[in-house]
Amino acid sequence: WVASQNGHTDTVTELARLGANVHAVEQKGQSALMVALEGGRADTAAHLLESLHADAGALTSYGASCLHFAAGAPMDADSPCRVVELVLEHGGSSSLELRDAVVGWTPMHWAVCVGNESAAHCMLDKTEAAGPAQGERLKQLKRDVRGVEEAPLAVFRGLPWHAKLDAETGSVEFMAWSTVRAKHMCPPGAKGYYEIEIVELDSLAFQFGFVTAAFERERGRSNIGVGGDDSSWAVDGVRQQAWHKLEGKTTKTYPCEWKAGDVVGLACDLEAMQMLVSVNGSFDAPNGLVFELDASAAEACLFPAFSGKTGTVRCNLGDRPLLYQPPSPSFSAFYDFDRVHVERGGMAAAAQDEA
């Protein structure tokens, strides 16, 4: 699995010779072939398919196919359709109209999302859409992608299928390391509050907090979560760290251990320039004041944002009754603040209706 992910074809061959099961999957059902495709490891994927007879029709536990992973792979500028064509040649065409259970997207949506329009056309050629109908289908795919990216709560670093979001309940189930950000913003001089209920604890890390507008969207796998740079602040009750990278220093101790069922309250005061945290309504130590915010936050606005790899949380911006009180009545729920339009770079710009 790891060898496939890193494109080490010789190692994959040797492990298979020693009896490794080429069809084995990890916790969420991803096979060695899927991770090779996801990383754009075309040579390794070809070897798995052609020499080791990996199953091109396999599905993950959340309904994503090998063709989905091929379509969402980093684009090879010289051969943008190669990994998609590999899967199609080995029986993957049965997955063309299959929708994953995370975003409800087909492999063609995945290709459009990562900006690989050539791969989308390659797959559309295998469907019933042709001529003008294909052009209309591509426009609809782009509208679907834009709708997800511009939702009030959306994956901001990572890819849309890295977290399963339920807009009605605020539920977020992390499928891979990613960051979710809200569009509601606390303006300069105001005070904002929101809550995250931990439904299923991520055993590795949760980073809950705030980001400025300088915290840029990243489409693709991103290792930098909330608090990992100088434009964001976070608390992590799994590793018991408070995160903010400033002058080379990234973390400080946050001696509070979270558990499933806890409700973490997150408050930003852009008058006093502070970030405050509560657990189950208590702002007592080790919670309460966690960060004195630096000047960059005072000049801009703050957005709710949180990162995780596994586990499930429920984010409440105030569109539903909050479970606990903010630090004082002068704080507003984030839902009461204005929303901003999504930053229109990269795929968002490419996904205009009439592109």
Coordinates of C-alpha atoms in Angstrom, one line a residue:
W1 CA 0.0 0.0 0.0
V2 CA 2.7 2.5 1.0
A3 CA 5.0 1.4 -1.8
S4 CA 2.1 1.9 -4.3
Q5 CA 1.4 5.3 -2.8
N6 CA 5.0 6.4 -3.4
G7 CA 5.3 4.9 -6.8
H8 CA 7.9 2.2 -5.8
T9 CA 7.0 -0.3 -8.5
D10 CA 10.0 -2.6 -7.8
T11 CA 9.0 -2.8 -4.2
V12 CA 5.4 -3.6 -5.1
T13 CA 6.6 -6.4 -7.3
E14 CA 8.8 -7.9 -4.6
L15 CA 6.1 -7.7 -2.0
A16 CA 3.7 -9.4 -4.3
R17 CA 6.3 -12.2 -4.9
L18 CA 6.6 -12.6 -1.2
G19 CA 2.8 -13.2 -0.9
A20 CA 1.4 -9.7 -0.2
N21 CA -2.3 -9.5 -1.1
V22 CA -2.6 -7.0 -4.0
H23 CA -6.4 -6.7 -3.2
A24 CA -5.9 -5.8 0.5
V25 CA -7.5 -2.5 1.6
E26 CA -7.1 0.0 4.5
Q27 CA -9.7 1.1 6.9
K28 CA -11.9 3.0 4.4
G29 CA -11.5 0.4 1.7
Q30 CA -8.7 1.9 -0.4
S31 CA -6.6 -0.6 -2.3
A32 CA -3.0 -0.4 -3.4
L33 CA -4.3 0.4 -6.9
M34 CA -6.4 3.2 -5.7
V35 CA -3.6 5.0 -3.8
A36 CA -1.3 4.6 -6.8
L37 CA -4.0 6.2 -9.0
E38 CA -4.7 8.9 -6.5
G39 CA -1.1 9.9 -6.5
G40 CA -0.9 9.9 -10.3
R41 CA 1.6 6.9 -10.1
A42 CA 0.8 5.8 -13.7
D43 CA 3.7 3.2 -14.0
T44 CA 2.9 1.6 -10.7
A45 CA -0.9 1.6 -11.5
A46 CA -0.2 0.0 -14.9
H47 CA 1.9 -2.7 -13.3
L48 CA -0.8 -3.5 -10.7
L49 CA -3.4 -3.7 -13.4
E50 CA -1.4 -5.5 -16.1
S51 CA 1.0 -7.8 -14.2
L52 CA -0.7 -8.2 -10.8
H53 CA -4.3 -8.2 -12.0
A54 CA -5.5 -5.7 -9.5
D55 CA -9.3 -5.1 -9.6
A56 CA -10.2 -2.0 -11.5
G57 CA -13.8 -2.4 -10.5
A58 CA -13.2 -2.2 -6.7
L59 CA -15.0 0.3 -4.5
T60 CA -14.1 2.0 -1.2
S61 CA -16.5 1.8 1.8
Y62 CA -17.8 5.2 0.8
G63 CA -18.5 4.2 -2.8
A64 CA -15.5 5.7 -4.6
S65 CA -14.2 3.6 -7.5
C66 CA -10.7 3.3 -9.1
L67 CA -11.9 5.6 -11.8
H68 CA -12.8 8.2 -9.3
F69 CA -9.2 8.1 -7.9
A70 CA -7.7 8.2 -11.4
A71 CA -9.9 11.2 -12.3
G72 CA -8.9 13.1 -9.2
A73 CA -5.2 12.5 -9.6
P74 CA -2.7 15.3 -10.0
M75 CA -2.7 16.2 -13.7
D76 CA 0.2 15.1 -15.8
A77 CA 0.6 18.0 -18.2
D78 CA 2.2 15.8 -20.9
S79 CA -0.4 13.0 -20.6
P80 CA -3.5 14.3 -18.7
C81 CA -5.6 11.3 -19.5
R82 CA -3.2 8.5 -18.9
V83 CA -4.3 7.1 -15.5
V84 CA -8.0 7.5 -16.5
E85 CA -7.4 5.6 -19.8
L86 CA -5.6 2.9 -17.8
V87 CA -8.6 2.2 -15.7
L88 CA -11.0 2.4 -18.6
E89 CA -9.0 -0.1 -20.5
H90 CA -9.2 -2.6 -17.6
G91 CA -12.9 -2.6 -17.0
G92 CA -13.4 0.7 -15.2
S93 CA -16.0 2.0 -17.6
S94 CA -18.7 0.5 -15.4
S95 CA -18.0 3.3 -12.9
L96 CA -18.4 6.2 -15.3
E97 CA -21.8 7.3 -13.8
L98 CA -21.2 5.9 -10.3
R99 CA -21.6 8.5 -7.6
D100 CA -19.5 8.4 -4.4
A101 CA -21.2 8.6 -1.1
V102 CA -19.2 11.6 0.2
V103 CA -20.1 14.4 -2.3
G104 CA -22.4 12.4 -4.6
W105 CA -20.1 13.0 -7.6
T106 CA -19.2 10.9 -10.6
P107 CA -15.5 10.4 -11.7
M108 CA -16.2 13.2 -14.2
H109 CA -16.9 15.6 -11.3
W110 CA -13.7 14.6 -9.7
A111 CA -11.7 15.4 -12.9
V112 CA -13.4 18.8 -13.2
C113 CA -12.7 19.6 -9.6
V114 CA -8.9 19.2 -10.0
G115 CA -8.9 21.1 -13.2
N116 CA -8.3 18.1 -15.5
E117 CA -10.9 18.9 -18.3
S118 CA -9.0 16.6 -20.7
A119 CA -9.8 13.6 -18.5
A120 CA -13.4 14.8 -18.1
H121 CA -13.7 14.9 -21.9
C122 CA -12.1 11.4 -22.1
M123 CA -14.8 10.0 -19.9
L124 CA -17.6 12.0 -21.5
D125 CA -16.6 10.4 -24.8
K126 CA -17.5 7.0 -23.3
T127 CA -21.0 8.1 -22.2
E128 CA -24.1 8.8 -24.3
A129 CA -23.3 12.6 -24.3
A130 CA -21.9 13.7 -27.7
G131 CA -21.6 17.0 -29.6
P132 CA -23.6 19.8 -28.0
A133 CA -24.9 17.5 -25.3
Q134 CA -21.4 16.9 -24.1
G135 CA -20.8 20.6 -23.9
E136 CA -23.9 21.0 -21.8
R137 CA -23.0 18.1 -19.6
L138 CA -19.5 19.6 -18.9
K139 CA -21.1 22.9 -17.9
Q140 CA -23.4 21.1 -15.5
L141 CA -20.4 19.3 -14.0
K142 CA -18.7 22.7 -13.4
R143 CA -21.9 24.1 -11.8
D144 CA -22.1 21.1 -9.5
V145 CA -18.4 21.6 -8.4
R146 CA -18.9 25.3 -7.9
G147 CA -22.0 24.7 -5.8
V148 CA -20.0 22.5 -3.4
E149 CA -17.0 24.8 -3.2
E150 CA -19.2 27.8 -2.5
A151 CA -21.3 26.2 0.2
P152 CA -21.5 28.0 3.6
L153 CA -19.3 25.3 5.1
A154 CA -16.9 23.6 2.7
V155 CA -13.5 21.8 2.4
F156 CA -11.0 24.6 2.1
R157 CA -7.7 22.7 2.1
G158 CA -7.9 19.3 0.6
L159 CA -10.4 18.0 -1.9
P160 CA -14.2 17.9 -1.5
W161 CA -14.3 14.1 -1.0
H162 CA -11.8 14.3 1.9
A163 CA -14.7 15.2 4.2
K164 CA -18.3 14.3 4.1
L165 CA -20.4 17.4 5.0
D166 CA -24.1 17.5 6.0
A167 CA -25.3 21.1 5.6
E168 CA -28.5 20.4 7.6
T169 CA -26.9 19.0 10.7
G170 CA -23.4 20.6 10.4
S171 CA -21.9 17.1 10.6
V172 CA -18.4 16.6 9.1
E173 CA -16.9 13.2 8.8
F174 CA -13.2 13.4 7.9
M175 CA -12.1 10.9 5.2
A176 CA -8.5 12.2 4.8
W177 CA -6.5 15.1 6.3
S178 CA -8.3 18.3 5.3
T179 CA -9.5 21.7 6.6
V180 CA -13.1 22.8 6.6
R181 CA -13.8 26.6 6.6
A182 CA -17.0 28.6 7.0
K183 CA -17.9 31.6 4.8
H184 CA -19.3 33.5 7.8
M185 CA -16.7 36.1 9.0
C186 CA -16.2 38.0 12.2
P187 CA -15.4 41.6 11.1
P188 CA -12.7 43.8 12.7
G189 CA -13.8 45.0 16.2
A190 CA -16.5 42.4 16.6
K191 CA -16.8 39.3 18.7
G192 CA -17.8 35.9 17.3
Y193 CA -18.6 32.4 18.8
Y194 CA -19.3 28.9 17.4
E195 CA -19.2 25.4 18.7
I196 CA -17.9 22.0 17.6
E197 CA -19.3 18.9 19.1
I198 CA -17.0 15.8 18.9
V199 CA -19.1 12.9 17.8
E200 CA -16.2 10.5 17.1
L201 CA -12.7 11.4 18.2
D202 CA -9.9 11.5 15.7
S203 CA -7.1 9.5 17.5
L204 CA -4.4 11.5 15.7
A205 CA -5.4 15.2 15.7
F206 CA -8.1 17.7 15.7
Q207 CA -7.3 21.4 15.2
F208 CA -10.2 23.8 15.9
G209 CA -10.0 27.5 15.6
F210 CA -9.9 30.5 13.3
V211 CA -8.2 31.7 10.1
T212 CA -7.8 35.1 8.4
A213 CA -8.5 35.8 4.7
A214 CA -4.7 35.2 4.1
F215 CA -5.2 31.5 4.9
E216 CA -5.4 30.4 1.2
R217 CA -7.5 27.7 -0.3
E218 CA -5.5 24.7 -1.4
R219 CA -7.0 22.1 -3.8
G220 CA -5.2 18.8 -3.3
R221 CA -3.6 17.1 -0.3
S222 CA -2.4 19.7 2.1
N223 CA -0.4 19.0 5.3
I224 CA -0.9 22.5 6.7
G225 CA -4.0 22.7 8.9
V226 CA -5.5 25.4 11.1
G227 CA -2.8 26.9 13.2
G228 CA 0.0 25.6 11.0
D229 CA 0.9 29.1 9.7
D230 CA 0.9 32.7 10.8
S231 CA -2.7 33.4 9.5
S232 CA -4.5 30.8 11.7
W233 CA -4.9 29.8 15.4
A234 CA -6.1 26.4 16.7
V235 CA -6.4 24.3 19.8
D236 CA -5.9 20.5 19.7
G237 CA -7.3 18.5 22.6
V238 CA -6.0 15.2 21.1
R239 CA -2.3 16.1 21.1
Q240 CA -2.9 18.8 23.8
Q241 CA -1.3 21.6 21.8
A242 CA -2.3 25.1 20.8
W243 CA -1.2 25.9 17.3
H244 CA 0.0 29.2 15.7
K245 CA 3.1 29.5 13.7
L246 CA 4.9 32.8 14.5
E247 CA 8.6 33.5 14.3
G248 CA 9.4 29.9 13.7
K249 CA 7.4 28.6 16.7
T250 CA 4.4 26.5 15.9
T251 CA 2.9 25.2 19.1
K252 CA 2.5 25.6 22.8
T253 CA 1.0 23.4 25.5
Y254 CA -2.8 23.2 25.8
P255 CA -3.3 20.8 28.7
C256 CA -6.9 19.8 28.0
E257 CA -7.8 16.3 26.8
W258 CA -11.0 16.1 24.7
K259 CA -13.3 13.1 24.4
A260 CA -16.2 12.0 22.3
G261 CA -19.3 14.0 23.4
D262 CA -17.4 17.1 24.3
V263 CA -18.6 20.4 22.9
V264 CA -15.7 22.8 22.2
G265 CA -16.7 26.5 22.2
L266 CA -14.5 28.8 20.1
A267 CA -14.6 32.6 20.6
C268 CA -12.7 35.4 19.0
D269 CA -12.7 38.9 20.4
L270 CA -11.4 41.3 17.7
E271 CA -11.7 44.2 20.1
A272 CA -9.5 42.8 22.9
M273 CA -7.6 40.7 20.3
Q274 CA -8.1 37.4 22.0
M275 CA -9.0 33.8 21.2
L276 CA -11.0 32.0 24.0
V277 CA -12.0 28.4 24.3
S278 CA -14.5 26.5 26.4
V279 CA -15.2 22.8 26.9
N280 CA -18.8 21.9 27.7
G281 CA -19.5 25.5 28.6
S282 CA -16.6 26.1 30.9
F283 CA -14.0 28.7 30.2
D284 CA -12.1 27.8 33.3
A285 CA -8.4 26.8 33.0
P286 CA -6.8 25.2 31.1
N287 CA -9.4 26.8 28.7
G288 CA -10.4 30.4 28.6
L289 CA -7.8 32.7 27.1
V290 CA -5.6 30.6 24.8
F291 CA -4.1 33.2 22.4
E292 CA -3.5 36.9 22.3
L293 CA -4.1 37.6 18.6
D294 CA -1.5 39.5 16.7
A295 CA -2.1 42.6 14.6
S296 CA -2.8 40.7 11.4
A297 CA -6.1 39.6 12.7
A298 CA -7.1 43.1 13.8
E299 CA -6.7 44.4 10.3
A300 CA -8.8 41.6 8.7
C301 CA -11.6 39.3 9.7
L302 CA -11.7 35.8 11.1
F303 CA -13.4 32.7 9.8
P304 CA -14.3 29.5 11.7
A305 CA -12.1 26.7 10.5
F306 CA -11.0 23.2 11.7
S307 CA -8.8 20.3 10.5
G308 CA -8.9 16.6 11.0
K309 CA -8.0 13.3 9.4
T310 CA -10.5 10.8 10.7
G311 CA -13.4 11.1 13.2
T312 CA -16.7 13.0 13.0
V313 CA -17.7 16.4 14.4
R314 CA -20.8 18.7 14.3
C315 CA -20.2 22.3 13.6
N316 CA -22.8 24.8 14.9
L317 CA -22.3 28.4 13.7
G318 CA -25.6 29.4 15.4
D319 CA -28.0 28.4 12.7
R320 CA -29.3 25.9 15.3
P321 CA -29.6 26.6 19.0
L322 CA -26.1 26.7 20.6
L323 CA -25.6 24.3 23.4
Y324 CA -23.6 26.7 25.6
Q325 CA -23.1 30.4 26.2
P326 CA -20.2 32.5 24.8
P327 CA -17.9 34.3 27.1
S328 CA -20.3 37.2 27.4
P329 CA -23.6 38.5 25.9
S330 CA -21.5 40.9 23.7
F331 CA -20.5 37.9 21.5
S332 CA -22.5 37.0 18.4
A333 CA -23.0 33.6 16.8
F334 CA -21.1 33.4 13.5
Y335 CA -24.3 32.7 11.7
D336 CA -25.4 36.3 12.5
F337 CA -22.4 37.7 10.6
D338 CA -22.2 38.2 6.8
R339 CA -20.9 35.6 4.5
V340 CA -18.2 36.3 1.9
H341 CA -18.1 35.0 -1.6
V342 CA -15.6 32.2 -2.2
E343 CA -12.2 33.2 -3.4
R344 CA -12.2 32.8 -7.1
G345 CA -8.9 31.2 -8.0
G346 CA -7.9 27.9 -9.5
M347 CA -10.8 25.5 -10.0
A348 CA -13.4 28.0 -8.8
A349 CA -12.5 30.4 -11.6
A350 CA -12.4 27.5 -14.1
A351 CA -15.8 26.3 -13.0
Q352 CA -18.0 29.2 -14.2
D353 CA -21.3 28.2 -15.7
E354 CA -20.5 29.2 -19.2
A355 CA -16.8 28.4 -19.3

